[in-house]
Amino acid sequence: MMRARIMRLVYFSPTGTSRRIVRGIGQGLGLKTCEELDLTGPARLAAPPSDKDVLTVVGAPVYAGRLPAEAVHRLRRLRGAGGPAVVTVTYGNRAFEDALLELRDLAGELGFVPVGGGAFVGEHSYSSPETPIASGRPDGKDLRAARDFGRAVAAKLGWLGDLAAWTPLSVPGDFPYRESGLSGGVAPRTLPELCEACGQCATACPMGGIRLDGGAVLTEAARCIRCCACVKGCPSGARVFDHPALLETARRLAATCRERREPETFL
């Protein structure tokens, strides 16, 4: 019988794709008692108590083949106490490169026993109607795969019973990890003629880098991680990411990443 009695879902998910995958895995795991810890917002949340009988599912996006540095920073609040963890990353149909390995290593460093890993596809941050990149994903097929993966983890945990018998989790990736490749100082901007000053962009920003000042939207570009949550969440289309270099990247990815990639899971 699976030792864990409580499931904790933990995610950093600016546009909601990693959250959906983590919840799908949680549904497959099937534990009745479930807690959620959303690390996306700028609020500094207290770490939950350590407990070896908690099964933790951790999810984060992939940015340029790595975990976002801010996601790593916030995940370091966790303590595993020898409990099992499922680690999962969500990427924009290009490649997840070293991100899943990085998350597996981080989970082990924090005291978890990684028992499963998954790489799932979500709509790319740079995706738009003009440059669609994995638009609409995760879709129904992806979420079914997430639930199936959760069921597979639960079955193996139940069969082994003791984490000491679990073969160390092997996932793709290289160490040292690749350089992140993301430089600062570039951020979406606001089109004043479309802006309704609703503040949803400020609420959506995981870095707390957007604020309203007398009806004007002010953005601290140095804090931007290019998640595009503000762009995707703007109800009037006033937030745009039109930096020439990033537009060119979006066009290239839309052209070269058309072939559908499927989830990859590891036990």
mmCIF file of C-alpha atoms in Angstrom:
data_model
loop_
_atom_site.group_PDB
_atom_site.id
_atom_site.type_symbol
_atom_site.label_atom_id
_atom_site.label_comp_id
_atom_site.label_asym_id
_atom_site.label_seq_id
_atom_site.Cartn_x
_atom_site.Cartn_y
_atom_site.Cartn_z
ATOM 1 C CA MET A 1 0.000 0.000 0.000
ATOM 2 C CA MET A 2 1.246 3.501 -0.820
ATOM 3 C CA ARG A 3 2.574 5.051 2.365
ATOM 4 C CA ALA A 4 1.618 8.656 1.568
ATOM 5 C CA ARG A 5 -1.803 9.755 2.790
ATOM 6 C CA ILE A 6 -1.684 13.424 1.834
ATOM 7 C CA MET A 7 -0.876 14.894 -1.557
ATOM 8 C CA ARG A 8 0.617 18.355 -1.981
ATOM 9 C CA LEU A 9 0.543 20.057 -5.386
ATOM 10 C CA VAL A 10 3.224 22.726 -5.756
ATOM 11 C CA TYR A 11 3.714 24.858 -8.841
ATOM 12 C CA PHE A 12 5.205 27.992 -10.324
ATOM 13 C CA SER A 13 2.909 28.646 -13.271
ATOM 14 C CA PRO A 14 2.611 32.193 -14.660
ATOM 15 C CA THR A 15 0.254 31.269 -17.521
ATOM 16 C CA GLY A 16 -1.398 28.274 -15.838
ATOM 17 C CA THR A 17 -0.022 25.461 -17.997
ATOM 18 C CA SER A 18 2.169 23.866 -15.324
ATOM 19 C CA ARG A 19 -0.694 24.150 -12.833
ATOM 20 C CA ARG A 20 -3.009 22.213 -15.145
ATOM 21 C CA ILE A 21 -0.463 19.425 -15.610
ATOM 22 C CA VAL A 22 0.237 19.159 -11.876
ATOM 23 C CA ARG A 23 -3.477 18.952 -11.148
ATOM 24 C CA GLY A 24 -3.892 16.288 -13.827
ATOM 25 C CA ILE A 25 -1.155 14.169 -12.267
ATOM 26 C CA GLY A 26 -2.782 14.699 -8.884
ATOM 27 C CA GLN A 27 -6.090 13.397 -10.214
ATOM 28 C CA GLY A 28 -4.345 10.262 -11.402
ATOM 29 C CA LEU A 29 -2.616 9.741 -8.068
ATOM 30 C CA GLY A 30 -6.047 9.629 -6.480
ATOM 31 C CA LEU A 31 -5.277 10.603 -2.897
ATOM 32 C CA LYS A 32 -8.336 12.073 -1.222
ATOM 33 C CA THR A 33 -6.564 14.660 0.923
ATOM 34 C CA CYS A 34 -4.928 17.309 -1.236
ATOM 35 C CA GLU A 35 -3.228 20.637 -0.539
ATOM 36 C CA GLU A 36 -2.107 23.198 -3.123
ATOM 37 C CA LEU A 37 0.815 25.593 -2.855
ATOM 38 C CA ASP A 38 0.902 28.195 -5.634
ATOM 39 C CA LEU A 39 4.352 29.788 -5.764
ATOM 40 C CA THR A 40 3.553 31.998 -8.743
ATOM 41 C CA GLY A 41 2.519 35.247 -7.085
ATOM 42 C CA PRO A 42 5.038 37.731 -5.684
ATOM 43 C CA ALA A 43 3.882 37.150 -2.095
ATOM 44 C CA ARG A 44 6.492 35.475 0.065
ATOM 45 C CA LEU A 45 4.712 32.346 1.239
ATOM 46 C CA ALA A 46 5.797 30.383 4.281
ATOM 47 C CA ALA A 47 7.158 26.903 3.613
ATOM 48 C CA PRO A 48 4.747 24.070 4.452
ATOM 49 C CA PRO A 49 5.804 21.732 7.256
ATOM 50 C CA SER A 50 8.000 18.781 6.343
ATOM 51 C CA ASP A 51 6.390 15.360 6.404
ATOM 52 C CA LYS A 52 7.723 12.098 4.995
ATOM 53 C CA ASP A 53 4.164 10.833 4.474
ATOM 54 C CA VAL A 54 3.235 13.636 2.041
ATOM 55 C CA LEU A 55 3.432 12.881 -1.668
ATOM 56 C CA THR A 56 4.464 16.110 -3.399
ATOM 57 C CA VAL A 57 3.922 16.918 -7.078
ATOM 58 C CA VAL A 58 6.120 19.802 -8.237
ATOM 59 C CA GLY A 59 5.662 21.634 -11.530
ATOM 60 C CA ALA A 60 7.452 24.491 -13.263
ATOM 61 C CA PRO A 61 7.845 25.865 -16.794
ATOM 62 C CA VAL A 62 10.926 25.631 -18.993
ATOM 63 C CA TYR A 63 12.545 28.846 -20.176
ATOM 64 C CA ALA A 64 15.351 28.364 -22.723
ATOM 65 C CA GLY A 65 16.031 24.836 -21.534
ATOM 66 C CA ARG A 66 16.253 25.662 -17.831
ATOM 67 C CA LEU A 67 14.009 26.302 -14.856
ATOM 68 C CA PRO A 68 13.267 29.992 -14.269
ATOM 69 C CA ALA A 69 15.681 31.260 -11.615
ATOM 70 C CA GLU A 70 12.788 32.739 -9.646
ATOM 71 C CA ALA A 71 10.998 29.377 -9.639
ATOM 72 C CA VAL A 72 14.115 27.741 -8.183
ATOM 73 C CA HIS A 73 14.337 30.471 -5.559
ATOM 74 C CA ARG A 74 10.745 29.937 -4.452
ATOM 75 C CA LEU A 75 10.928 26.142 -4.568
ATOM 76 C CA ARG A 76 13.818 26.297 -2.122
ATOM 77 C CA ARG A 77 11.253 27.023 0.604
ATOM 78 C CA LEU A 78 10.221 23.371 0.452
ATOM 79 C CA ARG A 79 11.597 20.602 2.662
ATOM 80 C CA GLY A 80 11.120 16.976 1.740
ATOM 81 C CA ALA A 81 11.923 15.083 4.966
ATOM 82 C CA GLY A 82 12.463 11.942 2.885
ATOM 83 C CA GLY A 83 9.001 11.989 1.323
ATOM 84 C CA PRO A 84 8.263 11.039 -2.304
ATOM 85 C CA ALA A 85 8.027 13.653 -5.042
ATOM 86 C CA VAL A 86 6.919 13.708 -8.661
ATOM 87 C CA VAL A 87 8.754 16.369 -10.661
ATOM 88 C CA THR A 88 7.355 17.775 -13.877
ATOM 89 C CA VAL A 89 8.224 20.544 -16.326
ATOM 90 C CA THR A 90 6.143 22.163 -19.051
ATOM 91 C CA TYR A 91 7.799 23.431 -22.224
ATOM 92 C CA GLY A 92 6.666 25.153 -25.397
ATOM 93 C CA ASN A 93 7.065 22.289 -27.911
ATOM 94 C CA ARG A 94 10.744 23.045 -28.635
ATOM 95 C CA ALA A 95 12.830 21.079 -26.088
ATOM 96 C CA PHE A 96 13.029 20.761 -22.306
ATOM 97 C CA GLU A 97 16.811 20.180 -22.387
ATOM 98 C CA ASP A 98 18.198 20.280 -18.814
ATOM 99 C CA ALA A 99 15.132 21.570 -16.963
ATOM 100 C CA LEU A 100 13.749 18.218 -15.783
ATOM 101 C CA LEU A 101 17.167 17.087 -14.604
ATOM 102 C CA GLU A 102 17.568 20.397 -12.786
ATOM 103 C CA LEU A 103 14.222 19.941 -11.036
ATOM 104 C CA ARG A 104 14.990 16.340 -10.102
ATOM 105 C CA ASP A 105 18.322 17.418 -8.616
ATOM 106 C CA LEU A 106 16.700 20.297 -6.746
ATOM 107 C CA ALA A 107 14.062 17.986 -5.276
ATOM 108 C CA GLY A 108 16.757 15.626 -4.038
ATOM 109 C CA GLU A 109 18.721 18.519 -2.572
ATOM 110 C CA LEU A 110 15.621 19.641 -0.665
ATOM 111 C CA GLY A 111 15.179 16.219 0.928
ATOM 112 C CA PHE A 112 12.619 14.596 -1.376
ATOM 113 C CA VAL A 113 12.886 11.184 -3.009
ATOM 114 C CA PRO A 114 12.032 11.760 -6.697
ATOM 115 C CA VAL A 115 9.862 8.827 -7.778
ATOM 116 C CA GLY A 116 8.681 10.064 -11.174
ATOM 117 C CA GLY A 117 9.398 12.751 -13.700
ATOM 118 C CA GLY A 118 7.528 14.166 -16.643
ATOM 119 C CA ALA A 119 7.972 16.691 -19.432
ATOM 120 C CA PHE A 120 4.711 18.002 -20.888
ATOM 121 C CA VAL A 121 3.942 20.558 -23.576
ATOM 122 C CA GLY A 122 2.148 23.822 -22.898
ATOM 123 C CA GLU A 123 1.437 26.821 -25.087
ATOM 124 C CA HIS A 124 4.667 28.751 -25.573
ATOM 125 C CA SER A 125 4.918 32.124 -23.850
ATOM 126 C CA TYR A 126 5.616 33.758 -27.217
ATOM 127 C CA SER A 127 2.667 32.086 -28.939
ATOM 128 C CA SER A 128 0.156 34.441 -30.549
ATOM 129 C CA PRO A 129 -2.444 34.256 -33.332
ATOM 130 C CA GLU A 130 0.277 35.423 -35.745
ATOM 131 C CA THR A 131 2.933 33.022 -34.396
ATOM 132 C CA PRO A 132 1.132 29.982 -32.928
ATOM 133 C CA ILE A 133 3.452 27.721 -30.921
ATOM 134 C CA ALA A 134 1.715 24.758 -29.237
ATOM 135 C CA SER A 135 -1.438 26.843 -29.119
ATOM 136 C CA GLY A 136 -4.091 25.526 -26.735
ATOM 137 C CA ARG A 137 -1.869 23.035 -24.977
ATOM 138 C CA PRO A 138 -2.051 21.238 -22.685
ATOM 139 C CA ASP A 139 -5.113 19.859 -24.420
ATOM 140 C CA GLY A 140 -7.346 16.934 -23.547
ATOM 141 C CA LYS A 141 -4.825 14.383 -24.761
ATOM 142 C CA ASP A 142 -2.071 15.954 -22.647
ATOM 143 C CA LEU A 143 -4.240 15.976 -19.533
ATOM 144 C CA ARG A 144 -5.185 12.332 -20.046
ATOM 145 C CA ALA A 145 -1.477 11.543 -20.253
ATOM 146 C CA ALA A 146 -0.922 13.447 -16.999
ATOM 147 C CA ARG A 147 -3.648 11.454 -15.249
ATOM 148 C CA ASP A 148 -2.265 8.187 -16.636
ATOM 149 C CA PHE A 149 1.180 9.122 -15.379
ATOM 150 C CA GLY A 150 -0.216 9.821 -11.921
ATOM 151 C CA ARG A 151 -1.898 6.405 -11.897
ATOM 152 C CA ALA A 152 1.369 4.741 -12.953
ATOM 153 C CA VAL A 153 3.257 6.430 -10.100
ATOM 154 C CA ALA A 154 0.588 5.400 -7.593
ATOM 155 C CA ALA A 155 0.645 1.810 -8.814
ATOM 156 C CA LYS A 156 4.400 1.527 -8.521
ATOM 157 C CA LEU A 157 4.452 3.154 -5.111
ATOM 158 C CA GLY A 158 1.797 0.737 -3.948
ATOM 159 C CA TRP A 159 3.666 -2.236 -5.358
ATOM 160 C CA LEU A 160 7.016 -1.344 -3.774
ATOM 161 C CA GLY A 161 5.647 0.011 -0.526
ATOM 162 C CA ASP A 162 9.062 1.173 0.722
ATOM 163 C CA LEU A 163 10.905 4.092 -0.889
ATOM 164 C CA ALA A 164 14.183 2.390 -0.034
ATOM 165 C CA ALA A 165 13.396 -0.094 -2.824
ATOM 166 C CA TRP A 166 12.860 2.644 -5.411
ATOM 167 C CA THR A 167 15.427 2.760 -8.192
ATOM 168 C CA PRO A 168 16.940 6.284 -8.366
ATOM 169 C CA LEU A 169 15.057 8.318 -10.941
ATOM 170 C CA SER A 170 16.845 8.784 -14.256
ATOM 171 C CA VAL A 171 15.779 11.629 -16.563
ATOM 172 C CA PRO A 172 17.325 13.248 -19.673
ATOM 173 C CA GLY A 173 19.608 16.230 -19.374
ATOM 174 C CA ASP A 174 23.224 17.236 -18.954
ATOM 175 C CA PHE A 175 25.238 18.539 -16.046
ATOM 176 C CA PRO A 176 26.607 21.168 -15.866
ATOM 177 C CA TYR A 177 23.283 22.580 -17.012
ATOM 178 C CA ARG A 178 23.197 24.792 -20.087
ATOM 179 C CA GLU A 179 23.399 28.546 -19.683
ATOM 180 C CA SER A 180 19.943 30.055 -19.352
ATOM 181 C CA GLY A 181 20.409 32.369 -22.344
ATOM 182 C CA LEU A 182 17.900 34.940 -21.083
ATOM 183 C CA SER A 183 19.114 38.526 -20.787
ATOM 184 C CA GLY A 184 17.227 41.157 -18.826
ATOM 185 C CA GLY A 185 15.783 44.517 -19.683
ATOM 186 C CA VAL A 186 13.207 43.434 -22.272
ATOM 187 C CA ALA A 187 9.527 43.400 -21.328
ATOM 188 C CA PRO A 188 6.052 43.725 -22.841
ATOM 189 C CA ARG A 189 4.727 47.246 -23.214
ATOM 190 C CA THR A 190 1.282 48.782 -22.945
ATOM 191 C CA LEU A 191 -0.637 50.406 -25.797
ATOM 192 C CA PRO A 192 -2.264 53.400 -24.041
ATOM 193 C CA GLU A 193 -5.059 53.686 -26.605
ATOM 194 C CA LEU A 194 -6.267 50.179 -25.717
ATOM 195 C CA CYS A 195 -5.513 50.110 -22.004
ATOM 196 C CA GLU A 196 -8.522 50.171 -19.649
ATOM 197 C CA ALA A 197 -6.357 50.491 -16.508
ATOM 198 C CA CYS A 198 -8.027 47.389 -15.061
ATOM 199 C CA GLY A 199 -4.859 46.247 -13.305
ATOM 200 C CA GLN A 200 -5.063 42.634 -14.465
ATOM 201 C CA CYS A 201 -1.543 42.816 -15.880
ATOM 202 C CA ALA A 202 -0.196 43.866 -12.489
ATOM 203 C CA THR A 203 -2.055 41.018 -10.819
ATOM 204 C CA ALA A 204 -0.787 38.501 -13.384
ATOM 205 C CA CYS A 205 2.903 39.451 -13.134
ATOM 206 C CA PRO A 206 4.676 36.853 -10.954
ATOM 207 C CA MET A 207 7.538 39.259 -10.304
ATOM 208 C CA GLY A 208 5.465 42.198 -9.082
ATOM 209 C CA GLY A 209 7.055 44.262 -11.822
ATOM 210 C CA ILE A 210 3.919 46.056 -13.088
ATOM 211 C CA ARG A 211 1.963 48.783 -11.323
ATOM 212 C CA LEU A 212 -0.643 51.389 -12.099
ATOM 213 C CA ASP A 213 0.133 55.042 -11.516
ATOM 214 C CA GLY A 214 -2.747 57.422 -12.134
ATOM 215 C CA GLY A 215 -4.185 55.181 -14.824
ATOM 216 C CA ALA A 216 -0.822 54.602 -16.533
ATOM 217 C CA VAL A 217 0.784 51.148 -16.534
ATOM 218 C CA LEU A 218 4.411 51.203 -15.443
ATOM 219 C CA THR A 219 6.645 48.183 -16.084
ATOM 220 C CA GLU A 220 10.038 47.453 -14.492
ATOM 221 C CA ALA A 221 11.687 45.763 -17.460
ATOM 222 C CA ALA A 222 14.635 44.555 -15.378
ATOM 223 C CA ARG A 223 12.289 42.306 -13.388
ATOM 224 C CA CYS A 224 10.570 40.737 -16.410
ATOM 225 C CA ILE A 225 11.079 36.987 -16.931
ATOM 226 C CA ARG A 226 9.221 36.975 -20.294
ATOM 227 C CA CYS A 227 6.471 34.661 -19.118
ATOM 228 C CA CYS A 228 3.951 36.853 -21.006
ATOM 229 C CA ALA A 229 1.285 36.295 -18.360
ATOM 230 C CA CYS A 230 0.418 39.976 -18.619
ATOM 231 C CA VAL A 231 0.025 39.714 -22.403
ATOM 232 C CA LYS A 232 -2.133 36.593 -22.326
ATOM 233 C CA GLY A 233 -4.239 37.921 -19.447
ATOM 234 C CA CYS A 234 -4.976 41.417 -20.773
ATOM 235 C CA PRO A 235 -8.693 41.595 -21.615
ATOM 236 C CA SER A 236 -8.306 44.471 -24.072
ATOM 237 C CA GLY A 237 -5.162 43.355 -25.907
ATOM 238 C CA ALA A 238 -3.260 46.385 -24.627
ATOM 239 C CA ARG A 239 -0.176 44.442 -23.494
ATOM 240 C CA VAL A 240 2.112 43.507 -26.393
ATOM 241 C CA PHE A 241 5.515 41.884 -26.658
ATOM 242 C CA ASP A 242 6.818 43.440 -29.849
ATOM 243 C CA HIS A 243 10.579 43.713 -29.311
ATOM 244 C CA PRO A 244 12.125 42.936 -32.742
ATOM 245 C CA ALA A 245 14.465 40.210 -31.471
ATOM 246 C CA LEU A 246 11.667 38.422 -29.633
ATOM 247 C CA LEU A 247 9.292 38.718 -32.568
ATOM 248 C CA GLU A 248 11.940 37.072 -34.719
ATOM 249 C CA THR A 249 12.331 34.295 -32.140
ATOM 250 C CA ALA A 250 8.570 33.759 -32.119
ATOM 251 C CA ARG A 251 8.465 33.555 -35.924
ATOM 252 C CA ARG A 252 11.326 31.053 -35.981
ATOM 253 C CA LEU A 253 9.739 28.849 -33.323
ATOM 254 C CA ALA A 254 6.357 28.966 -35.045
ATOM 255 C CA ALA A 255 8.036 27.773 -38.239
ATOM 256 C CA THR A 256 10.318 25.092 -36.763
ATOM 257 C CA CYS A 257 8.221 23.710 -33.876
ATOM 258 C CA ARG A 258 5.049 22.802 -35.756
ATOM 259 C CA GLU A 259 5.374 19.045 -35.291
ATOM 260 C CA ARG A 260 3.470 17.997 -32.205
ATOM 261 C CA ARG A 261 5.622 16.702 -29.364
ATOM 262 C CA GLU A 262 4.066 14.310 -26.889
ATOM 263 C CA PRO A 263 4.577 14.059 -23.115
ATOM 264 C CA GLU A 264 7.580 12.089 -21.892
ATOM 265 C CA THR A 265 7.428 10.387 -18.512
ATOM 266 C CA PHE A 266 9.984 8.551 -16.427
ATOM 267 C CA LEU A 267 9.702 6.135 -13.483
#
